[in-house]
Amino acid sequence: MPVDIGSRKIDAIVIGQSEIVRYEDYSKIPVDRIQDFKESVFLRMVHFKGGFRSHLDLLNYARDGKFYAEADHAARQKMLNIWNLPGLSSYLVANAAQHEGFNVKVINNFDSDWDRFVEYYDSQSDPPIVGISTTFYLSYSEIRRLSKKLLAHDPDMKIVLGGAFTNEQTINGPLTSFEKPMRKYGVKYVLHAFNSDEDFPAFLRAIQGKSDLSSVPNLAYIDDTGKFELTQKKWQDPTLNTRPMLWKQADLSFINRTIQLRAASGCPFACSFCTYPDTAGGHFAMELELVERQLQEIKELGYVDRIIFIDDTFNVPTARFKKILEILCKFDFKWFSFLRVQYVTDEVARLMRDSGCQGVYLGLESANDDVLRNMNKKVTGDGFLRGMEHINRYGINTFAAFVIGFPGETEKTIEDNIQFVKKCAIDFYSTKEFYYMPHASVHRDREKYGLTGMGNNWKHDTMDSTTASAMKVHMFREIKDSVFVDPDISLWYLAYLYDQGFNMPQIKDLQRVINRMMLDEIDGNFNDKTPYIEELRRLLPSTNLVPS
């Protein structure tokens, strides 16, 4: 589809997301050696037609007769891919620049929208700055892949990185550590603030010669002489109330029916496995009047009727949440959010239903009180149960996430998780092994727990990472009625398929088939999956299907 270039000069193009799981690399693993890589592949992907496939790509094959990687860019934009769901981070920085008169285009999914990028970039006589959002990256590998393709298109392209990954590098190491990868991957600039909404417009002004790069906070750059430079590191508050989204002016060419929105930033809690409350610098809330104004502007777009609220603690404090629900009741949106279920009352659950809530992500992490205490979750299993009673009473779809293997975890605590899911009739759930980070508060208690190792390779007094992976599979086998979903896509998977016209019963039925395929592979059965594909075809809501 041709893109709308318009007559205005394009100042920057921001790439928001990309296909970060390289299925083609996993596909190089011989089937007879899969057990050696089980922690990486089991419950995340399925081996089919000579390679590993994402869950959504199995649906693509059943519906379209081809996989995402085999399609051209125009087809990819219409295929099922979790990164085709428009993210928010790239829109936030583009919007901040829009407030100051800059024209910034957004490329939502690099792997689907490369043709759009080329049209935008090549239309300009003065090449625009190209930004890469690193929000979902865990290493430089994806930056290497993107920059290689970008620089092949134009060796003189000026690339700037920003987002969560760049900020994390400032927590785990000195600012000077940016120099080596910048030179290696051809990146000229890095904006490393946690909130770069203020810094990006200042950066564009400097690039255009209206100020000096040295005046832009939180910037690492290589100057025209090849010298590596750093500017002042400065905390920036989120621009929730000072630079609200200009929805009517935004480049929304990727939107189908769903927009992601934040009404607050940060988290008022301090779970001991999580670094977010510290890095976010506190909890910041959008003014309620502005929340309503944002919803009104979204409604006036005329085609968006679904919202994903990305606030980490959308329903805290409760009084504010009730006011937001009352505002939502004025509109006709269907919405999803993250939720602290222990704070849900009958009144709140009723308001959630009446305001259009379609599903909530419950970061339970554990159903065992001892593990919850170690996590500093400030809740008990009974608190979860009380909230679940209200949620279930009003028919709201639930997605429960569990962290497996945190200090204190045992086979008994895993059984508590299993029984909780069964007792509460959780609709969807995910499990993910504890990931040990040196800047999480649990690190301070490592001697108390006998915690050693790092990242996804660790052990402590009651469990190790290998056992945690086995316990994840054990939960998958034991939980029959609730539907497992890959934790890396979780709530977004449900909201995206809902956006694409699937209802919740259809999503459950399709995922159950995929889960049976994964269970076969866990049991060592890699036989022909054509019967499963035929079953998926029968369950798909579309009638435009290609025979397998």
PDB file of C-alpha atoms in Angstrom, residues 361-544:
ATOM      1  CA  TYR A 361      -3.491  -9.337  33.022  1.00  0.00           C
ATOM      2  CA  LEU A 362      -2.947 -10.420  36.620  1.00  0.00           C
ATOM      3  CA  GLY A 363       0.706 -10.394  37.644  1.00  0.00           C
ATOM      4  CA  LEU A 364       0.148 -12.856  40.476  1.00  0.00           C
ATOM      5  CA  GLU A 365       3.675 -14.350  40.247  1.00  0.00           C
ATOM      6  CA  SER A 366       2.803 -16.959  42.915  1.00  0.00           C
ATOM      7  CA  ALA A 367      -0.157 -18.264  44.908  1.00  0.00           C
ATOM      8  CA  ASN A 368       2.008 -19.250  47.887  1.00  0.00           C
ATOM      9  CA  ASP A 369       2.222 -16.825  50.807  1.00  0.00           C
ATOM     10  CA  ASP A 370       5.865 -17.579  51.626  1.00  0.00           C
ATOM     11  CA  VAL A 371       7.005 -16.905  48.069  1.00  0.00           C
ATOM     12  CA  LEU A 372       4.820 -13.795  47.891  1.00  0.00           C
ATOM     13  CA  ARG A 373       6.437 -12.551  51.101  1.00  0.00           C
ATOM     14  CA  ASN A 374       9.902 -13.126  49.677  1.00  0.00           C
ATOM     15  CA  MET A 375       8.843 -11.240  46.566  1.00  0.00           C
ATOM     16  CA  ASN A 376       7.616  -8.318  48.686  1.00  0.00           C
ATOM     17  CA  LYS A 377       4.285  -8.482  46.856  1.00  0.00           C
ATOM     18  CA  LYS A 378       2.350  -7.090  49.857  1.00  0.00           C
ATOM     19  CA  VAL A 379      -0.476  -9.573  49.302  1.00  0.00           C
ATOM     20  CA  THR A 380      -1.560 -13.091  50.248  1.00  0.00           C
ATOM     21  CA  GLY A 381      -3.159 -15.853  48.256  1.00  0.00           C
ATOM     22  CA  ASP A 382      -6.444 -15.154  50.077  1.00  0.00           C
ATOM     23  CA  GLY A 383      -6.299 -11.574  48.799  1.00  0.00           C
ATOM     24  CA  PHE A 384      -6.047 -12.893  45.253  1.00  0.00           C
ATOM     25  CA  LEU A 385      -8.949 -15.248  45.849  1.00  0.00           C
ATOM     26  CA  ARG A 386     -11.251 -12.486  47.101  1.00  0.00           C
ATOM     27  CA  GLY A 387     -10.535 -10.350  44.065  1.00  0.00           C
ATOM     28  CA  MET A 388     -11.012 -13.268  41.702  1.00  0.00           C
ATOM     29  CA  GLU A 389     -14.475 -13.940  43.091  1.00  0.00           C
ATOM     30  CA  HIS A 390     -15.567 -10.457  42.007  1.00  0.00           C
ATOM     31  CA  ILE A 391     -13.851 -10.623  38.622  1.00  0.00           C
ATOM     32  CA  ASN A 392     -15.405 -14.000  37.827  1.00  0.00           C
ATOM     33  CA  ARG A 393     -18.841 -12.879  38.966  1.00  0.00           C
ATOM     34  CA  TYR A 394     -18.916 -10.323  36.146  1.00  0.00           C
ATOM     35  CA  GLY A 395     -17.490 -12.555  33.439  1.00  0.00           C
ATOM     36  CA  ILE A 396     -14.229 -10.687  32.826  1.00  0.00           C
ATOM     37  CA  ASN A 397     -11.554 -12.699  31.027  1.00  0.00           C
ATOM     38  CA  THR A 398      -8.441 -13.265  33.140  1.00  0.00           C
ATOM     39  CA  PHE A 399      -4.807 -13.845  32.250  1.00  0.00           C
ATOM     40  CA  ALA A 400      -2.632 -14.898  35.217  1.00  0.00           C
ATOM     41  CA  ALA A 401       1.164 -14.695  35.045  1.00  0.00           C
ATOM     42  CA  PHE A 402       3.439 -16.751  37.297  1.00  0.00           C
ATOM     43  CA  VAL A 403       7.164 -16.425  38.000  1.00  0.00           C
ATOM     44  CA  ILE A 404       8.655 -19.879  38.545  1.00  0.00           C
ATOM     45  CA  GLY A 405      11.655 -20.442  40.785  1.00  0.00           C
ATOM     46  CA  PHE A 406      11.917 -17.331  42.944  1.00  0.00           C
ATOM     47  CA  PRO A 407      13.725 -17.948  46.265  1.00  0.00           C
ATOM     48  CA  GLY A 408      11.426 -20.017  48.459  1.00  0.00           C
ATOM     49  CA  GLU A 409       9.943 -21.903  45.499  1.00  0.00           C
ATOM     50  CA  THR A 410       9.520 -25.647  45.981  1.00  0.00           C
ATOM     51  CA  GLU A 411       7.444 -28.402  44.424  1.00  0.00           C
ATOM     52  CA  LYS A 412       4.842 -27.660  47.090  1.00  0.00           C
ATOM     53  CA  THR A 413       4.573 -23.971  46.130  1.00  0.00           C
ATOM     54  CA  ILE A 414       4.233 -24.983  42.488  1.00  0.00           C
ATOM     55  CA  GLU A 415       1.307 -27.185  43.489  1.00  0.00           C
ATOM     56  CA  ASP A 416      -0.265 -24.145  45.184  1.00  0.00           C
ATOM     57  CA  ASN A 417      -0.095 -22.333  41.839  1.00  0.00           C
ATOM     58  CA  ILE A 418      -1.755 -25.231  40.046  1.00  0.00           C
ATOM     59  CA  GLN A 419      -4.572 -25.469  42.572  1.00  0.00           C
ATOM     60  CA  PHE A 420      -5.121 -21.705  42.477  1.00  0.00           C
ATOM     61  CA  VAL A 421      -5.524 -21.698  38.687  1.00  0.00           C
ATOM     62  CA  LYS A 422      -8.004 -24.566  38.895  1.00  0.00           C
ATOM     63  CA  LYS A 423      -9.970 -23.134  41.814  1.00  0.00           C
ATOM     64  CA  CYS A 424     -10.307 -19.671  40.260  1.00  0.00           C
ATOM     65  CA  ALA A 425     -11.099 -20.940  36.750  1.00  0.00           C
ATOM     66  CA  ILE A 426      -8.428 -18.681  35.257  1.00  0.00           C
ATOM     67  CA  ASP A 427      -9.063 -18.274  31.514  1.00  0.00           C
ATOM     68  CA  PHE A 428      -5.459 -17.892  30.332  1.00  0.00           C
ATOM     69  CA  TYR A 429      -2.135 -18.189  32.114  1.00  0.00           C
ATOM     70  CA  SER A 430       1.601 -18.044  31.507  1.00  0.00           C
ATOM     71  CA  THR A 431       4.691 -19.212  33.365  1.00  0.00           C
ATOM     72  CA  LYS A 432       8.170 -17.749  33.149  1.00  0.00           C
ATOM     73  CA  GLU A 433      11.317 -18.677  35.014  1.00  0.00           C
ATOM     74  CA  PHE A 434      12.734 -16.218  37.546  1.00  0.00           C
ATOM     75  CA  TYR A 435      15.348 -14.003  35.900  1.00  0.00           C
ATOM     76  CA  TYR A 436      18.075 -12.886  38.315  1.00  0.00           C
ATOM     77  CA  MET A 437      19.213  -9.282  37.779  1.00  0.00           C
ATOM     78  CA  PRO A 438      21.975  -7.637  39.812  1.00  0.00           C
ATOM     79  CA  HIS A 439      20.058  -4.357  40.145  1.00  0.00           C
ATOM     80  CA  ALA A 440      16.887  -6.000  41.500  1.00  0.00           C
ATOM     81  CA  SER A 441      16.419  -5.758  45.271  1.00  0.00           C
ATOM     82  CA  VAL A 442      16.526  -9.564  45.689  1.00  0.00           C
ATOM     83  CA  HIS A 443      20.253  -9.260  44.932  1.00  0.00           C
ATOM     84  CA  ARG A 444      20.725  -7.569  48.298  1.00  0.00           C
ATOM     85  CA  ASP A 445      19.307 -10.685  49.992  1.00  0.00           C
ATOM     86  CA  ARG A 446      21.313 -13.194  47.976  1.00  0.00           C
ATOM     87  CA  GLU A 447      23.185 -14.546  51.009  1.00  0.00           C
ATOM     88  CA  LYS A 448      19.927 -15.005  52.887  1.00  0.00           C
ATOM     89  CA  TYR A 449      18.589 -17.210  50.082  1.00  0.00           C
ATOM     90  CA  GLY A 450      21.882 -18.793  49.017  1.00  0.00           C
ATOM     91  CA  LEU A 451      21.286 -17.185  45.624  1.00  0.00           C
ATOM     92  CA  THR A 452      24.114 -17.509  43.104  1.00  0.00           C
ATOM     93  CA  GLY A 453      24.519 -17.254  39.329  1.00  0.00           C
ATOM     94  CA  MET A 454      22.886 -14.568  37.197  1.00  0.00           C
ATOM     95  CA  GLY A 455      20.256 -14.047  34.515  1.00  0.00           C
ATOM     96  CA  ASN A 456      18.512 -17.301  33.570  1.00  0.00           C
ATOM     97  CA  ASN A 457      21.227 -19.503  35.114  1.00  0.00           C
ATOM     98  CA  TRP A 458      20.980 -19.513  38.897  1.00  0.00           C
ATOM     99  CA  LYS A 459      20.405 -21.593  41.994  1.00  0.00           C
ATOM    100  CA  HIS A 460      19.367 -20.949  45.581  1.00  0.00           C
ATOM    101  CA  ASP A 461      18.509 -22.927  48.701  1.00  0.00           C
ATOM    102  CA  THR A 462      15.180 -24.290  47.416  1.00  0.00           C
ATOM    103  CA  MET A 463      15.493 -24.532  43.609  1.00  0.00           C
ATOM    104  CA  ASP A 464      17.742 -24.000  40.573  1.00  0.00           C
ATOM    105  CA  SER A 465      17.008 -22.713  37.070  1.00  0.00           C
ATOM    106  CA  THR A 466      16.972 -26.199  35.496  1.00  0.00           C
ATOM    107  CA  THR A 467      14.362 -27.383  37.983  1.00  0.00           C
ATOM    108  CA  ALA A 468      12.324 -24.206  37.405  1.00  0.00           C
ATOM    109  CA  SER A 469      12.158 -25.023  33.696  1.00  0.00           C
ATOM    110  CA  ALA A 470      10.981 -28.529  34.536  1.00  0.00           C
ATOM    111  CA  MET A 471       8.346 -27.120  36.912  1.00  0.00           C
ATOM    112  CA  LYS A 472       7.073 -24.869  34.146  1.00  0.00           C
ATOM    113  CA  VAL A 473       6.469 -27.922  31.988  1.00  0.00           C
ATOM    114  CA  HIS A 474       4.904 -29.713  34.980  1.00  0.00           C
ATOM    115  CA  MET A 475       2.362 -26.899  35.393  1.00  0.00           C
ATOM    116  CA  PHE A 476       1.630 -27.037  31.669  1.00  0.00           C
ATOM    117  CA  ARG A 477       0.850 -30.758  31.936  1.00  0.00           C
ATOM    118  CA  GLU A 478      -1.256 -30.483  35.089  1.00  0.00           C
ATOM    119  CA  ILE A 479      -3.446 -27.492  34.208  1.00  0.00           C
ATOM    120  CA  LYS A 480      -6.130 -28.789  31.852  1.00  0.00           C
ATOM    121  CA  ASP A 481      -8.919 -26.210  31.608  1.00  0.00           C
ATOM    122  CA  SER A 482      -7.046 -22.893  31.668  1.00  0.00           C
ATOM    123  CA  VAL A 483      -5.230 -22.049  28.445  1.00  0.00           C
ATOM    124  CA  PHE A 484      -1.464 -21.524  28.363  1.00  0.00           C
ATOM    125  CA  VAL A 485      -0.116 -18.578  26.316  1.00  0.00           C
ATOM    126  CA  ASP A 486       3.525 -17.735  25.564  1.00  0.00           C
ATOM    127  CA  PRO A 487       4.566 -15.308  28.370  1.00  0.00           C
ATOM    128  CA  ASP A 488       6.550 -13.143  25.951  1.00  0.00           C
ATOM    129  CA  ILE A 489       3.344 -12.027  24.200  1.00  0.00           C
ATOM    130  CA  SER A 490       0.726 -12.659  26.940  1.00  0.00           C
ATOM    131  CA  LEU A 491      -1.989  -9.987  27.161  1.00  0.00           C
ATOM    132  CA  TRP A 492      -1.002  -8.494  23.803  1.00  0.00           C
ATOM    133  CA  TYR A 493      -1.693 -11.844  22.126  1.00  0.00           C
ATOM    134  CA  LEU A 494      -5.289 -11.786  23.326  1.00  0.00           C
ATOM    135  CA  ALA A 495      -5.835  -8.108  22.538  1.00  0.00           C
ATOM    136  CA  TYR A 496      -4.246  -8.459  19.094  1.00  0.00           C
ATOM    137  CA  LEU A 497      -6.326 -11.437  18.041  1.00  0.00           C
ATOM    138  CA  TYR A 498      -9.406  -9.636  19.390  1.00  0.00           C
ATOM    139  CA  ASP A 499      -8.405  -6.658  17.232  1.00  0.00           C
ATOM    140  CA  GLN A 500      -8.180  -8.999  14.232  1.00  0.00           C
ATOM    141  CA  GLY A 501     -11.750 -10.221  14.672  1.00  0.00           C
ATOM    142  CA  PHE A 502     -11.346 -13.275  16.914  1.00  0.00           C
ATOM    143  CA  ASN A 503     -13.547 -13.638  19.995  1.00  0.00           C
ATOM    144  CA  MET A 504     -12.319 -15.111  23.282  1.00  0.00           C
ATOM    145  CA  PRO A 505     -13.884 -18.590  22.839  1.00  0.00           C
ATOM    146  CA  GLN A 506     -12.229 -18.813  19.401  1.00  0.00           C
ATOM    147  CA  ILE A 507      -8.868 -17.748  20.834  1.00  0.00           C
ATOM    148  CA  LYS A 508      -9.163 -20.419  23.524  1.00  0.00           C
ATOM    149  CA  ASP A 509     -10.060 -23.155  21.054  1.00  0.00           C
ATOM    150  CA  LEU A 510      -7.229 -22.267  18.665  1.00  0.00           C
ATOM    151  CA  GLN A 511      -4.641 -22.017  21.428  1.00  0.00           C
ATOM    152  CA  ARG A 512      -5.702 -25.349  22.892  1.00  0.00           C
ATOM    153  CA  VAL A 513      -4.868 -26.989  19.561  1.00  0.00           C
ATOM    154  CA  ILE A 514      -1.463 -25.291  19.509  1.00  0.00           C
ATOM    155  CA  ASN A 515      -0.868 -26.358  23.112  1.00  0.00           C
ATOM    156  CA  ARG A 516      -1.540 -29.968  22.175  1.00  0.00           C
ATOM    157  CA  MET A 517       1.047 -29.631  19.432  1.00  0.00           C
ATOM    158  CA  MET A 518       3.571 -28.363  21.982  1.00  0.00           C
ATOM    159  CA  LEU A 519       2.756 -31.165  24.397  1.00  0.00           C
ATOM    160  CA  ASP A 520       3.428 -33.704  21.633  1.00  0.00           C
ATOM    161  CA  GLU A 521       6.870 -32.200  21.110  1.00  0.00           C
ATOM    162  CA  ILE A 522       7.658 -32.176  24.812  1.00  0.00           C
ATOM    163  CA  ASP A 523       6.869 -35.895  24.723  1.00  0.00           C
ATOM    164  CA  GLY A 524       9.272 -36.344  21.787  1.00  0.00           C
ATOM    165  CA  ASN A 525       6.619 -36.654  19.079  1.00  0.00           C
ATOM    166  CA  PHE A 526       7.548 -34.591  16.013  1.00  0.00           C
ATOM    167  CA  ASN A 527       5.283 -36.433  13.587  1.00  0.00           C
ATOM    168  CA  ASP A 528       3.295 -34.787  10.810  1.00  0.00           C
ATOM    169  CA  LYS A 529       1.087 -32.016  12.204  1.00  0.00           C
ATOM    170  CA  THR A 530      -1.255 -31.761   9.228  1.00  0.00           C
ATOM    171  CA  PRO A 531      -4.258 -33.015  11.275  1.00  0.00           C
ATOM    172  CA  TYR A 532      -3.659 -30.198  13.772  1.00  0.00           C
ATOM    173  CA  ILE A 533      -3.436 -27.647  10.948  1.00  0.00           C
ATOM    174  CA  GLU A 534      -6.716 -28.940   9.545  1.00  0.00           C
ATOM    175  CA  GLU A 535      -8.268 -28.539  12.982  1.00  0.00           C
ATOM    176  CA  LEU A 536      -7.002 -24.948  13.169  1.00  0.00           C
ATOM    177  CA  ARG A 537      -8.477 -24.274   9.734  1.00  0.00           C
ATOM    178  CA  ARG A 538     -11.882 -25.448  10.892  1.00  0.00           C
ATOM    179  CA  LEU A 539     -11.705 -23.195  13.953  1.00  0.00           C
ATOM    180  CA  LEU A 540     -10.530 -20.043  12.184  1.00  0.00           C
ATOM    181  CA  PRO A 541     -13.274 -17.402  11.841  1.00  0.00           C
ATOM    182  CA  SER A 542     -12.259 -16.497   8.275  1.00  0.00           C
ATOM    183  CA  THR A 543     -13.701 -18.418   5.324  1.00  0.00           C
ATOM    184  CA  ASN A 544     -10.885 -17.262   3.023  1.00  0.00           C
TER     185      ASN A 544
END
